[in-house]
Amino acid sequence: MKVSKLRSGQEVIIRLGKITDAEAFIAFVHRVSGESDHLSFGQQEWTVTPDEQKENIKR
């Protein structure tokens, strides 16, 4: 785990993903994919399931 301080003074914690983060991670990717033109996939095109993401996190 690493704690960094932003210029605004806010602290950000960077840590390894946990199995319980899988669904939130998928929701984040779906949101970001709809906001960016710089990805190789569009909104809702990332098709990793929660179970697949859990396995990715385990690895």
PDB file of C-alpha atoms in Angstrom:
ATOM      1  CA  MET A   1       0.000   0.000   0.000  1.00  0.00           C
ATOM      2  CA  LYS A   2       1.222   3.476  -0.847  1.00  0.00           C
ATOM      3  CA  VAL A   3      -0.169   6.786   0.350  1.00  0.00           C
ATOM      4  CA  SER A   4       0.421   9.825  -1.857  1.00  0.00           C
ATOM      5  CA  LYS A   5      -0.587  13.415  -1.312  1.00  0.00           C
ATOM      6  CA  LEU A   6      -2.076  15.402  -4.196  1.00  0.00           C
ATOM      7  CA  ARG A   7      -1.321  19.072  -4.796  1.00  0.00           C
ATOM      8  CA  SER A   8      -4.748  19.826  -3.362  1.00  0.00           C
ATOM      9  CA  GLY A   9      -3.661  18.204  -0.088  1.00  0.00           C
ATOM     10  CA  GLN A  10      -5.972  15.224  -0.503  1.00  0.00           C
ATOM     11  CA  GLU A  11      -4.421  11.838   0.242  1.00  0.00           C
ATOM     12  CA  VAL A  12      -4.758   8.949  -2.205  1.00  0.00           C
ATOM     13  CA  ILE A  13      -4.181   5.338  -1.203  1.00  0.00           C
ATOM     14  CA  ILE A  14      -2.821   2.987  -3.871  1.00  0.00           C
ATOM     15  CA  ARG A  15      -3.177  -0.681  -3.014  1.00  0.00           C
ATOM     16  CA  LEU A  16      -3.503  -4.060  -4.660  1.00  0.00           C
ATOM     17  CA  GLY A  17      -6.993  -4.988  -5.765  1.00  0.00           C
ATOM     18  CA  LYS A  18      -9.129  -7.257  -3.607  1.00  0.00           C
ATOM     19  CA  ILE A  19     -11.645  -9.862  -4.769  1.00  0.00           C
ATOM     20  CA  THR A  20     -14.380  -7.649  -3.341  1.00  0.00           C
ATOM     21  CA  ASP A  21     -13.308  -4.858  -5.741  1.00  0.00           C
ATOM     22  CA  ALA A  22     -14.254  -6.831  -8.884  1.00  0.00           C
ATOM     23  CA  GLU A  23     -17.736  -5.412  -9.504  1.00  0.00           C
ATOM     24  CA  ALA A  24     -16.719  -1.839  -8.691  1.00  0.00           C
ATOM     25  CA  PHE A  25     -13.772  -2.173 -11.078  1.00  0.00           C
ATOM     26  CA  ILE A  26     -16.063  -3.317 -13.885  1.00  0.00           C
ATOM     27  CA  ALA A  27     -18.432  -0.400 -13.223  1.00  0.00           C
ATOM     28  CA  PHE A  28     -15.449   1.988 -13.315  1.00  0.00           C
ATOM     29  CA  VAL A  29     -14.211   0.624 -16.657  1.00  0.00           C
ATOM     30  CA  HIS A  30     -17.702   0.920 -18.153  1.00  0.00           C
ATOM     31  CA  ARG A  31     -17.944   4.533 -16.989  1.00  0.00           C
ATOM     32  CA  VAL A  32     -14.488   5.523 -18.233  1.00  0.00           C
ATOM     33  CA  SER A  33     -15.003   3.773 -21.575  1.00  0.00           C
ATOM     34  CA  GLY A  34     -17.950   6.066 -22.234  1.00  0.00           C
ATOM     35  CA  GLU A  35     -15.879   9.171 -21.485  1.00  0.00           C
ATOM     36  CA  SER A  36     -12.751   8.466 -23.526  1.00  0.00           C
ATOM     37  CA  ASP A  37     -12.019   8.164 -27.235  1.00  0.00           C
ATOM     38  CA  HIS A  38      -8.537   6.811 -26.487  1.00  0.00           C
ATOM     39  CA  LEU A  39      -9.428   3.199 -25.689  1.00  0.00           C
ATOM     40  CA  SER A  40      -9.630   0.228 -28.037  1.00  0.00           C
ATOM     41  CA  PHE A  41     -13.231  -0.390 -26.935  1.00  0.00           C
ATOM     42  CA  GLY A  42     -16.313   1.732 -26.448  1.00  0.00           C
ATOM     43  CA  GLN A  43     -18.894   2.075 -23.694  1.00  0.00           C
ATOM     44  CA  GLN A  44     -20.225  -1.287 -22.484  1.00  0.00           C
ATOM     45  CA  GLU A  45     -17.950  -3.188 -24.926  1.00  0.00           C
ATOM     46  CA  TRP A  46     -15.620  -4.450 -22.207  1.00  0.00           C
ATOM     47  CA  THR A  47     -17.163  -7.860 -21.556  1.00  0.00           C
ATOM     48  CA  VAL A  48     -15.265  -9.219 -18.555  1.00  0.00           C
ATOM     49  CA  THR A  49     -17.697 -10.775 -16.080  1.00  0.00           C
ATOM     50  CA  PRO A  50     -17.436 -10.314 -12.309  1.00  0.00           C
ATOM     51  CA  ASP A  51     -16.231 -13.913 -11.951  1.00  0.00           C
ATOM     52  CA  GLU A  52     -13.560 -13.399 -14.633  1.00  0.00           C
ATOM     53  CA  GLN A  53     -12.439 -10.190 -12.939  1.00  0.00           C
ATOM     54  CA  LYS A  54     -12.182 -11.994  -9.608  1.00  0.00           C
ATOM     55  CA  GLU A  55      -9.887 -14.528 -11.266  1.00  0.00           C
ATOM     56  CA  ASN A  56      -7.827 -11.700 -12.798  1.00  0.00           C
ATOM     57  CA  ILE A  57      -7.408 -10.157  -9.356  1.00  0.00           C
ATOM     58  CA  LYS A  58      -6.378 -13.508  -7.847  1.00  0.00           C
ATOM     59  CA  ARG A  59      -3.645 -13.859 -10.491  1.00  0.00           C
TER      60      ARG A  59
END
